[in-house]
Coordinates of C-alpha atoms in Angstrom, one line a residue:
Chain R
M1161 CA 107.5 88.1 118.9
S1162 CA 108.8 90.2 121.5
A1163 CA 107.3 93.9 122.1
E1164 CA 111.5 94.4 120.9
A1165 CA 110.2 93.8 117.9
I1166 CA 109.0 97.3 117.0
R1167 CA 111.3 99.6 117.0
V1168 CA 111.2 102.9 115.4
P1169 CA 113.4 101.9 112.1
A1170 CA 116.9 103.6 111.0
R1171 CA 116.7 105.6 108.3
G1172 CA 117.1 104.1 104.8
R1173 CA 115.1 104.0 101.3
P1174 CA 111.8 104.9 102.5
V1175 CA 109.7 102.4 100.5
R1176 CA 111.7 99.7 101.7
R1177 CA 112.3 100.8 104.8
L1178 CA 108.2 102.0 105.7
F1179 CA 107.6 98.0 103.5
V1180 CA 110.0 96.1 106.4
H1181 CA 109.3 98.2 109.1
Q1182 CA 104.9 97.5 108.2
L1183 CA 106.0 94.0 107.3
R1184 CA 107.1 93.6 111.1
A1185 CA 104.6 95.2 112.7
E1186 CA 101.6 93.3 111.2
Q1187 CA 104.2 90.5 112.0
L1188 CA 103.0 91.1 115.2
V1189 CA 100.1 91.8 115.1
F1190 CA 99.1 88.4 113.7
W1191 CA 101.1 86.2 115.5
R1192 CA 99.7 88.7 119.1
S1193 CA 95.9 87.6 118.4
R1194 CA 95.5 83.9 119.4
E1195 CA 92.3 84.0 117.5
A1196 CA 94.5 84.1 114.3
A1197 CA 96.9 82.3 115.8
F1198 CA 95.1 79.0 116.6
F1199 CA 92.2 79.9 113.4
I1200 CA 94.6 80.5 110.2
F1201 CA 97.6 78.8 111.6
L1202 CA 97.9 76.3 113.6
F1203 CA 93.6 75.2 113.3
P1204 CA 94.8 73.7 109.1
V1205 CA 98.1 72.0 111.5
L1206 CA 95.4 70.1 114.4
L1207 CA 93.1 69.0 111.1
L1208 CA 96.1 66.8 110.4
V1209 CA 96.7 64.9 112.7
L1210 CA 93.8 63.9 113.4
L1211 CA 93.1 63.1 109.4
L1212 CA 96.0 61.3 109.1
S1213 CA 95.1 59.2 111.8
L1214 CA 92.1 58.7 110.1
Y1215 CA 92.8 57.2 107.1
H1216 CA 95.7 54.8 107.0
G1217 CA 95.4 52.7 104.2
G1218 CA 93.7 52.3 100.3
K1219 CA 95.6 54.8 96.7
Y1220 CA 93.9 58.3 95.2
Q1221 CA 95.2 58.2 91.4
G1222 CA 97.8 55.6 92.5
E1223 CA 100.1 56.9 95.5
P1224 CA 98.7 55.8 99.4
V1225 CA 96.1 58.2 100.0
R1226 CA 97.5 59.8 103.3
W1227 CA 99.9 62.0 100.9
E1228 CA 95.8 62.8 99.1
V1229 CA 95.0 63.6 102.1
L1230 CA 98.2 66.3 103.2
A1231 CA 97.7 67.7 99.2
G1232 CA 94.7 68.7 100.5
L1233 CA 95.1 69.8 104.0
V1234 CA 97.3 72.2 101.8
G1235 CA 95.2 73.1 100.0
Y1236 CA 92.9 74.0 102.0
G1237 CA 95.8 76.1 105.3
C1238 CA 96.6 78.3 101.9
A1239 CA 92.6 79.1 101.0
N1240 CA 92.5 79.4 105.1
T1241 CA 95.3 82.1 105.8
T1242 CA 95.4 83.6 102.1
F1243 CA 91.3 83.5 101.6
A1244 CA 89.2 83.3 105.4
G1245 CA 92.0 85.2 107.3
L1246 CA 93.3 87.9 105.3
A1247 CA 89.0 89.0 104.8
I1248 CA 88.7 88.9 108.4
Q1249 CA 91.0 90.8 109.2
L1250 CA 90.8 93.4 106.5
V1251 CA 87.1 93.3 107.2
L1252 CA 88.0 94.0 111.1
R1253 CA 90.5 96.8 110.6
R1254 CA 88.3 98.0 108.0
E1255 CA 85.2 97.8 110.0
S1256 CA 87.6 99.3 113.7
G1257 CA 88.9 102.8 111.7
I1258 CA 92.2 100.9 111.7
L1259 CA 92.6 101.3 108.2
K1260 CA 91.3 104.8 107.4
R1261 CA 93.5 106.2 110.0
L1262 CA 96.4 104.6 108.6
R1263 CA 95.8 106.8 105.7
S1264 CA 96.6 109.6 107.0
T1265 CA 99.5 108.8 107.8
P1266 CA 102.8 108.3 105.8
L1267 CA 102.7 106.1 104.9
P1268 CA 101.7 104.9 100.9
P1269 CA 98.6 102.7 100.1
A1270 CA 100.7 99.7 98.1
T1271 CA 103.1 100.3 100.5
Y1272 CA 100.5 99.2 103.8
I1273 CA 98.9 96.2 101.0
V1274 CA 102.0 94.6 99.6
A1275 CA 103.5 94.5 104.3
L1276 CA 99.8 92.8 105.1
L1277 CA 99.7 90.8 101.6
T1278 CA 103.6 89.0 102.3
S1279 CA 102.9 89.3 105.8
T1280 CA 99.6 86.2 105.2
L1281 CA 101.8 84.7 102.9
F1282 CA 104.7 84.6 105.4
V1283 CA 102.0 82.7 107.5
F1284 CA 101.3 81.1 104.7
G1285 CA 104.8 79.4 103.6
L1286 CA 106.0 78.4 107.3
Q1287 CA 102.2 76.0 107.7
A1288 CA 103.0 75.0 103.9
V1289 CA 106.2 73.6 105.6
V1290 CA 105.1 73.3 109.5
L1291 CA 102.3 70.6 107.3
F1292 CA 104.8 68.6 105.3
L1293 CA 107.0 67.9 108.2
L1294 CA 104.7 67.2 110.3
G1295 CA 103.5 64.9 107.7
H1296 CA 106.0 64.1 107.7
A1297 CA 107.8 63.0 111.1
L1298 CA 104.4 61.6 111.9
Y1299 CA 103.3 60.1 109.1
G1300 CA 105.4 58.7 106.8
T1301 CA 104.4 60.8 104.4
P1302 CA 107.9 62.1 101.4
L1303 CA 108.8 65.4 101.6
P1304 CA 107.7 67.4 97.7
S1305 CA 110.8 66.6 95.2
A1306 CA 109.6 69.2 92.5
V1307 CA 110.4 72.2 95.4
G1308 CA 110.8 74.7 92.2
S1309 CA 107.0 73.8 91.2
L1310 CA 105.5 73.5 95.2
V1311 CA 107.0 76.9 95.3
V1312 CA 106.0 77.9 92.2
T1313 CA 101.7 76.6 92.4
L1314 CA 101.8 78.1 96.6
L1315 CA 101.9 81.3 95.2
I1316 CA 99.8 81.4 92.7
G1317 CA 97.4 79.8 94.7
A1318 CA 98.1 81.8 97.9
A1319 CA 97.9 85.8 95.2
A1320 CA 94.5 83.6 93.6
F1321 CA 93.0 83.7 96.8
A1322 CA 94.2 87.4 98.3
A1323 CA 92.6 88.8 95.6
L1324 CA 89.2 86.8 95.8
G1325 CA 89.8 87.4 100.0
T1326 CA 89.9 91.5 99.4
A1327 CA 86.8 91.0 97.4
V1328 CA 84.9 89.4 99.4
A1329 CA 85.9 91.9 102.5
M1330 CA 84.6 94.1 100.5
A1331 CA 81.4 92.5 100.4
I1332 CA 81.3 92.1 104.0
R1333 CA 79.1 95.0 104.9
S1334 CA 79.9 94.9 109.2
A1335 CA 82.9 92.8 111.5
E1336 CA 80.3 90.9 113.4
G1337 CA 79.7 87.8 111.9
S1338 CA 82.2 88.3 109.4
S1339 CA 84.5 85.0 110.2
A1340 CA 81.0 83.7 110.5
V1341 CA 79.9 84.0 107.0
V1342 CA 83.8 83.2 105.3
N1343 CA 84.0 80.5 107.1
F1344 CA 80.5 79.7 105.4
V1345 CA 82.1 79.6 102.4
V1346 CA 85.8 77.9 103.3
L1347 CA 84.7 75.3 105.4
P1348 CA 82.2 73.7 102.3
M1349 CA 84.3 75.5 99.2
A1350 CA 87.1 72.9 101.1
F1351 CA 85.4 69.9 101.8
L1352 CA 83.6 69.5 98.4
S1353 CA 87.2 70.1 96.5
G1354 CA 88.6 68.0 98.0
G1355 CA 90.7 69.2 101.1
F1356 CA 89.4 66.9 103.8
G1357 CA 90.8 63.9 101.6
P1358 CA 89.7 62.7 98.6
N1359 CA 86.3 63.7 97.3
N1360 CA 86.0 60.8 94.4
G1361 CA 83.5 59.3 96.2
Y1362 CA 81.0 62.1 96.6
P1363 CA 77.2 62.1 94.9
A1364 CA 77.5 64.2 91.5
V1365 CA 76.1 66.8 92.3
L1366 CA 78.8 67.5 95.1
R1367 CA 81.5 66.6 92.2
A1368 CA 80.1 69.4 90.3
I1369 CA 79.7 71.5 93.1
G1370 CA 82.8 71.8 93.5
D1371 CA 84.2 71.2 89.7
V1372 CA 83.2 75.2 89.9
L1373 CA 85.3 76.0 92.8
P1374 CA 89.0 77.2 92.8
L1375 CA 90.2 75.5 95.7
T1376 CA 89.3 71.9 93.4
Y1377 CA 91.8 73.8 90.5
F1378 CA 94.7 74.7 92.9
L1379 CA 94.3 71.2 94.3
K1380 CA 95.2 69.4 91.0
L1381 CA 97.9 71.7 91.0
V1382 CA 99.6 70.7 94.4
N1383 CA 99.1 67.0 93.1
A1384 CA 100.0 67.3 89.9
V1385 CA 103.8 68.2 92.1
Y1386 CA 103.6 67.3 95.0
L1387 CA 101.7 63.0 94.6
H1388 CA 103.5 62.6 91.0
G1389 CA 106.2 65.9 91.1
H1390 CA 104.9 67.2 88.0
G1391 CA 105.8 70.7 86.8
F1392 CA 103.4 73.1 87.8
W1393 CA 102.9 73.8 83.4
T1394 CA 101.7 70.1 83.7
Q1395 CA 98.3 71.7 84.3
P1396 CA 97.4 74.3 81.9
E1397 CA 93.1 73.7 82.5
A1398 CA 93.3 74.3 86.4
L1399 CA 96.1 77.6 86.0
A1400 CA 93.8 78.6 84.1
V1401 CA 90.4 78.8 86.0
L1402 CA 92.5 79.3 88.5
G1403 CA 93.8 82.3 87.6
A1404 CA 90.4 83.7 85.8
W1405 CA 89.0 83.0 90.1
G1406 CA 91.6 85.5 90.8
V1407 CA 91.5 87.8 88.2
A1408 CA 87.5 88.3 88.5
G1409 CA 88.7 88.2 92.0
L1410 CA 91.4 91.4 91.5
V1411 CA 89.1 93.4 89.6
L1412 CA 86.2 93.2 92.0
A1413 CA 88.7 94.1 95.0
I1414 CA 91.0 97.4 93.7
R1415 CA 86.3 98.3 92.2
N1416 CA 85.2 98.0 95.9
F1417 CA 88.8 98.7 97.7
S1418 CA 87.7 100.6 100.2
W1419 CA 89.1 102.0 103.5
E1420 CA 87.3 103.4 105.3
P1421 CA 84.2 102.0 108.0
R1422 CA 81.3 100.9 106.0
G1423 CA 78.3 99.5 108.4
R1424 CA 78.0 102.3 111.0
Chain K
M1402 CA 101.1 132.1 105.3
P1403 CA 97.7 130.6 106.7
A1404 CA 97.4 127.6 107.6
I1405 CA 94.3 126.6 106.2
E1406 CA 92.9 128.4 103.6
V1407 CA 89.2 127.6 102.9
S1408 CA 86.7 129.6 99.9
G1409 CA 83.3 128.4 98.6
L1410 CA 83.7 124.5 100.2
R1411 CA 81.1 122.6 98.9
K1412 CA 79.8 119.6 99.6
A1413 CA 77.0 116.9 98.9
Y1414 CA 76.4 113.3 99.5
G1415 CA 73.1 112.7 97.0
N1416 CA 70.2 115.1 97.4
L1417 CA 71.5 115.8 101.2
E1418 CA 73.8 119.2 100.6
A1419 CA 76.4 118.3 104.1
V1420 CA 78.3 122.0 103.3
R1421 CA 77.1 125.0 101.4
G1422 CA 79.5 127.3 101.3
V1423 CA 81.6 127.7 103.6
D1424 CA 84.2 130.3 103.8
F1425 CA 87.4 130.5 107.0
M1426 CA 91.2 131.2 107.3
I1427 CA 92.9 129.4 110.2
E1428 CA 96.4 131.3 111.1
E1429 CA 100.2 129.2 111.8
G1430 CA 99.5 128.3 115.8
E1431 CA 95.7 128.4 116.1
V1432 CA 93.5 127.4 118.0
F1433 CA 90.2 126.9 115.7
G1434 CA 86.9 125.9 117.4
L1435 CA 84.5 124.2 114.7
L1436 CA 81.4 123.7 116.9
G1437 CA 78.0 122.9 116.0
P1438 CA 75.1 120.3 115.9
N1439 CA 75.2 116.8 114.4
G1440 CA 74.6 116.9 111.6
A1441 CA 76.0 120.5 110.7
G1442 CA 78.9 119.5 108.2
K1443 CA 81.7 119.8 110.8
T1444 CA 83.1 116.2 109.8
T1445 CA 82.4 116.5 106.5
T1446 CA 84.9 119.9 106.4
V1447 CA 87.4 118.6 108.3
E1448 CA 87.6 115.2 106.3
I1449 CA 87.8 116.9 103.5
L1450 CA 90.8 119.1 104.4
E1451 CA 92.4 115.8 105.7
G1452 CA 92.6 114.4 102.7
Y1453 CA 89.3 112.5 103.2
R1454 CA 86.6 113.1 100.6
R1455 CA 86.9 115.2 97.7
R1456 CA 85.1 118.6 97.4
D1457 CA 82.5 119.5 94.9
A1458 CA 83.2 123.1 94.8
G1459 CA 85.3 125.1 96.2
D1460 CA 89.4 125.9 97.4
V1461 CA 90.7 125.6 100.0
R1462 CA 94.7 124.5 100.8
V1463 CA 95.4 123.1 104.0
L1464 CA 99.3 124.1 104.4
G1465 CA 100.0 125.4 101.3
H1466 CA 98.8 121.7 100.1
D1467 CA 95.6 120.9 97.6
P1468 CA 94.1 118.2 100.4
Q1469 CA 92.8 116.5 96.8
R1470 CA 96.2 116.3 95.5
P1471 CA 98.4 116.6 98.7
G1472 CA 102.8 116.6 98.0
P1473 CA 104.6 114.2 99.8
D1474 CA 105.5 116.0 102.9
F1475 CA 101.4 116.8 103.4
R1476 CA 101.0 113.3 105.2
Q1477 CA 104.4 114.0 107.4
R1478 CA 102.6 117.3 108.4
I1479 CA 99.5 116.5 110.4
G1480 CA 98.1 114.7 112.8
V1481 CA 95.1 112.6 112.7
V1482 CA 92.0 111.8 115.7
L1483 CA 89.0 110.6 114.0
Q1484 CA 85.8 111.1 115.6
Q1485 CA 85.9 106.9 115.2
S1486 CA 88.9 104.7 115.7
D1487 CA 89.9 101.8 116.9
L1488 CA 93.9 100.9 117.1
W1489 CA 94.9 97.1 117.3
P1490 CA 93.4 95.6 120.4
N1491 CA 96.7 93.2 121.3
L1492 CA 99.4 95.6 120.9
T1493 CA 100.6 97.8 123.6
V1494 CA 100.3 102.1 124.7
R1495 CA 103.5 101.5 123.4
E1496 CA 104.0 99.2 120.4
T1497 CA 100.8 101.3 118.6
H1498 CA 103.6 104.2 119.3
A1499 CA 106.4 102.9 118.0
I1500 CA 104.5 101.5 114.8
F1501 CA 103.1 104.4 114.0
A1502 CA 107.1 106.2 113.9
G1503 CA 108.1 104.5 111.6
Y1504 CA 105.9 106.4 108.9
Y1505 CA 107.1 109.2 109.9
E1506 CA 110.5 111.3 108.8
A1507 CA 111.6 112.6 111.7
P1508 CA 109.2 111.2 114.5
R1509 CA 108.9 112.5 118.2
N1510 CA 111.1 110.0 120.5
V1511 CA 108.5 107.9 121.9
D1512 CA 108.1 108.2 125.6
A1513 CA 108.4 112.0 125.7
V1514 CA 104.7 111.0 123.8
I1515 CA 103.7 108.7 125.7
A1516 CA 105.0 110.8 128.9
L1517 CA 102.6 113.8 127.3
V1518 CA 99.3 112.2 126.9
G1519 CA 99.7 111.2 130.4
L1520 CA 99.9 106.7 129.2
A1521 CA 103.7 105.9 130.5
E1522 CA 102.5 103.9 133.2
K1523 CA 100.3 102.1 130.5
Q1524 CA 103.2 101.6 128.4
D1525 CA 103.0 98.4 128.4
A1526 CA 98.9 98.4 128.6
R1527 CA 97.4 95.7 126.1
V1528 CA 95.4 98.6 123.9
K1529 CA 92.3 96.7 125.0
T1530 CA 93.2 97.6 128.8
L1531 CA 92.1 100.7 128.5
S1532 CA 90.3 103.0 129.7
G1533 CA 87.5 105.2 127.3
G1534 CA 89.1 108.2 128.0
Q1535 CA 93.4 107.1 128.0
K1536 CA 92.0 105.4 124.5
R1537 CA 91.1 108.5 123.4
R1538 CA 94.5 109.6 124.9
L1539 CA 96.2 107.1 123.4
D1540 CA 94.7 109.2 119.7
L1541 CA 95.8 112.0 120.4
G1542 CA 99.2 110.3 121.2
I1543 CA 99.6 109.1 117.7
A1544 CA 98.8 112.1 115.8
L1545 CA 101.0 113.5 118.1
I1546 CA 103.8 110.6 116.9
G1547 CA 104.4 112.6 113.7
D1548 CA 105.7 115.9 115.3
P1549 CA 102.7 117.6 112.9
D1550 CA 102.8 121.2 112.7
L1551 CA 98.9 121.0 112.1
V1552 CA 96.2 119.2 114.1
F1553 CA 93.0 117.5 114.3
L1554 CA 90.4 117.1 116.2
D1555 CA 87.2 116.0 115.2
E1556 CA 85.5 115.7 119.0
P1557 CA 88.2 114.7 121.2
T1558 CA 85.7 114.1 124.2
T1559 CA 82.9 112.7 123.6
G1560 CA 82.6 110.1 125.7
F1561 CA 84.1 111.7 128.4
D1562 CA 83.6 112.2 132.0
P1563 CA 83.7 115.7 133.7
Q1564 CA 87.8 114.3 134.7
A1565 CA 88.4 112.9 132.2
R1566 CA 87.8 116.2 129.9
R1567 CA 89.8 118.5 132.2
A1568 CA 92.2 116.0 131.4
A1569 CA 92.1 116.4 127.8
W1570 CA 91.4 120.5 127.9
E1571 CA 95.4 120.0 129.5
M1572 CA 96.5 118.6 126.5
I1573 CA 95.3 119.9 123.9
R1574 CA 96.5 123.1 126.0
S1575 CA 99.9 121.6 126.0
L1576 CA 99.9 122.1 121.8
R1577 CA 98.8 125.4 121.7
S1578 CA 102.3 126.0 124.0
L1579 CA 104.0 123.1 121.8
G1580 CA 103.9 125.6 118.3
K1581 CA 100.5 124.3 117.0
T1582 CA 98.4 124.8 114.6
V1583 CA 95.2 123.0 115.8
L1584 CA 91.4 122.1 114.6
L1585 CA 89.3 121.1 117.2
T1586 CA 85.3 120.2 116.1
T1587 CA 83.1 119.9 118.8
H1588 CA 79.0 120.3 119.9
Y1589 CA 80.5 121.3 123.7
L1590 CA 80.2 124.2 124.0
D1591 CA 82.8 125.4 127.0
E1592 CA 85.2 123.6 125.0
A1593 CA 85.1 126.3 122.3
E1594 CA 85.2 128.8 124.6
Q1595 CA 87.3 126.5 126.4
L1596 CA 89.7 126.1 124.0
A1597 CA 89.4 128.3 121.3
D1598 CA 91.1 131.2 120.0
R1599 CA 88.7 131.7 117.5
V1600 CA 85.0 129.8 116.8
A1601 CA 83.1 129.3 113.4
V1602 CA 79.5 127.6 114.6
L1603 CA 78.3 125.5 111.9
R1604 CA 74.4 124.8 111.0
E1605 CA 73.0 123.2 108.1
G1606 CA 76.3 123.4 106.0
Q1607 CA 76.5 126.9 106.6
I1608 CA 79.2 129.0 108.8
V1609 CA 76.9 131.5 111.4
R1610 CA 79.1 132.8 113.2
I1611 CA 83.0 133.4 113.7
G1612 CA 85.4 135.1 115.7
T1613 CA 86.3 134.4 119.2
P1614 CA 84.2 133.8 122.1
A1615 CA 84.8 137.8 123.1
E1616 CA 83.2 138.7 119.7
L1617 CA 80.4 136.1 119.8
T1618 CA 78.9 137.1 122.4
T1619 CA 79.8 140.8 122.5
T1620 CA 78.0 141.0 118.8
D1621 CA 75.4 139.3 118.6
L1622 CA 72.1 139.1 121.3
Q1623 CA 71.0 142.3 122.8
T1624 CA 72.0 142.9 125.9
E1625 CA 70.1 141.9 128.7
I1626 CA 68.8 144.5 131.3
R1627 CA 65.7 143.2 134.5
Y1628 CA 64.4 144.4 137.5
R1629 CA 61.3 145.3 139.4
E1630 CA 59.0 147.5 138.4
N1631 CA 55.8 147.0 140.4
G1632 CA 56.6 144.4 142.2
E1633 CA 56.6 142.6 138.2
E1634 CA 59.8 141.3 136.6
V1635 CA 60.6 143.8 133.7
L1636 CA 63.0 142.6 130.9
V1637 CA 64.0 144.6 128.2
R1638 CA 66.2 143.6 125.5
T1639 CA 68.9 146.3 123.5
D1640 CA 71.3 146.9 121.0
E1641 CA 71.7 150.2 122.8
P1642 CA 72.3 149.7 126.7
T1643 CA 74.1 152.7 127.4
R1644 CA 71.5 154.9 126.2
V1645 CA 68.4 152.6 128.5
L1646 CA 70.2 152.1 131.5
A1647 CA 71.0 155.7 131.4
E1648 CA 67.2 156.9 130.6
L1649 CA 65.9 154.3 133.5
T1650 CA 68.4 155.3 135.1
S1651 CA 68.0 159.0 135.8
A1652 CA 64.0 158.6 136.1
A1653 CA 64.8 156.8 138.7
V1654 CA 66.6 159.6 140.2
A1655 CA 64.5 162.2 139.8
R1656 CA 61.6 159.9 141.3
G1657 CA 64.0 160.1 143.9
E1658 CA 63.6 155.5 144.4
E1659 CA 65.8 152.9 143.9
I1660 CA 65.0 150.1 141.0
E1661 CA 64.9 146.6 142.5
G1662 CA 66.3 143.8 141.0
L1663 CA 68.5 145.8 138.8
Q1664 CA 70.4 143.5 136.4
V1665 CA 72.8 144.0 132.9
R1666 CA 73.8 140.8 131.5
R1667 CA 75.9 139.5 128.2
P1668 CA 74.7 136.8 126.7
S1669 CA 77.1 133.6 127.5
L1670 CA 78.9 131.4 124.2
E1671 CA 76.1 128.9 124.8
E1672 CA 72.6 131.4 125.0
V1673 CA 74.7 133.0 121.1
Y1674 CA 75.0 128.9 120.3
L1675 CA 71.4 128.2 121.1
A1676 CA 70.0 131.1 119.6
L1677 CA 72.6 131.3 115.9
T1678 CA 71.9 126.8 115.9
A1679 CA 67.6 127.3 116.0
E1680 CA 66.8 130.2 114.1
E1681 CA 65.9 127.5 111.8
S1682 CA 63.2 125.9 113.5
A1683 CA 62.3 129.1 114.5
E1684 CA 60.9 130.3 111.5

């Protein structure tokens, strides 16, 4: 985005005008940071190229294993962007005083939060599109057939992970090392849940750990929708577990939310 | 209507009473200094007025609002420079101003504000490349972008070199000429003396003195009269310098002598401040 993208907006309906203004600001802030653009947006895409070249043959749930790997990376991308990326950004902004500074302006807190979440969702949406298109172009994975169900599934997953990311951000006390802490959660979770390829060959202990993680259930949904073209509603158990994680995250996030630095 | 009215303000954090019954009033257009050592309750007081903290007791009115339950235009009319805060490191000075301008109904012109705070040459520089003083000017710029009536400056020059401080003082003086009300906290005496119309000295959560810098120095400490007698330094501190001087000088005139090394001096604000803030530890 160019420097021209941010202008003092024309007058309009206040809340909508503020939302659009803040959404553009968030997008500028995100893409301007090379670290964020690389680790959050590009990293799952690089993993796709790497992993799909490693897995060529084999079947998973009756479909080519590459399809599952792609679905897994969409799941990892979701956790990486809306959980890890959001958590790290929130900690940095809280600890650097940006959140506190914004609180003294007329920007309503809810508008700020909604704009930040929408911006994060937009990044993930773009990432999912790139993953599906790149997989299709380079490795012949099919494009999703049940698009409506896929969009709903990704929205549910993004919402649950964003709630959990906010909860984790509020549990982290200082900006120093926050990205290490968050990645220490995300990378093993992605591995254990099958985000980097099928986990059915893992030892029982690892699979048992994977069975409580939210990404496992999100991937069940994505697999059902993407691999088999089923509707998202055909997986009530996965929806329930993912939803429970999301609600727990939301409760903690709201209860512990702080606009002010904690580490000093 | 005064810009700020505070009476009986109290705030405790657990067992620590940070503010213990503070009263003051700030008129529109006034530059008011809250002065005191670290931990005296300055920032707590200011953050209650800004709406960041809830008070335990007392009445507070800021631009006619209770900052705990402010009306919709409260944040349109205040500008805040926090003691410590960073901005988005990868955005430029101009982008940062434009983002903040978008939050207000009637913002000032972005270029004009950037020029006012002296960052015109740096307008396309990323925030992370700015020096400490330039970052502080950026803080001031975004505090002014909404064209506020009331500006809070919490230790705006802490950590500045002398030149940067002078430049910041010039900017704060220009706020007065724009008709803004300014509440400034500082632990630098010369800063309060240079900038503030009136000063309140806080110590351990209470105001120990309030008035113009001149009033503080004339009403507080005793006048010092020094001279030499038989080669020895004599120091007299008195509340009645006229009478003491008259006695001294008439006696000397009667003896036909000149008083050696006669000096009469008022205490500086610094001495008043040190005396006020040190009283507790001396007791």
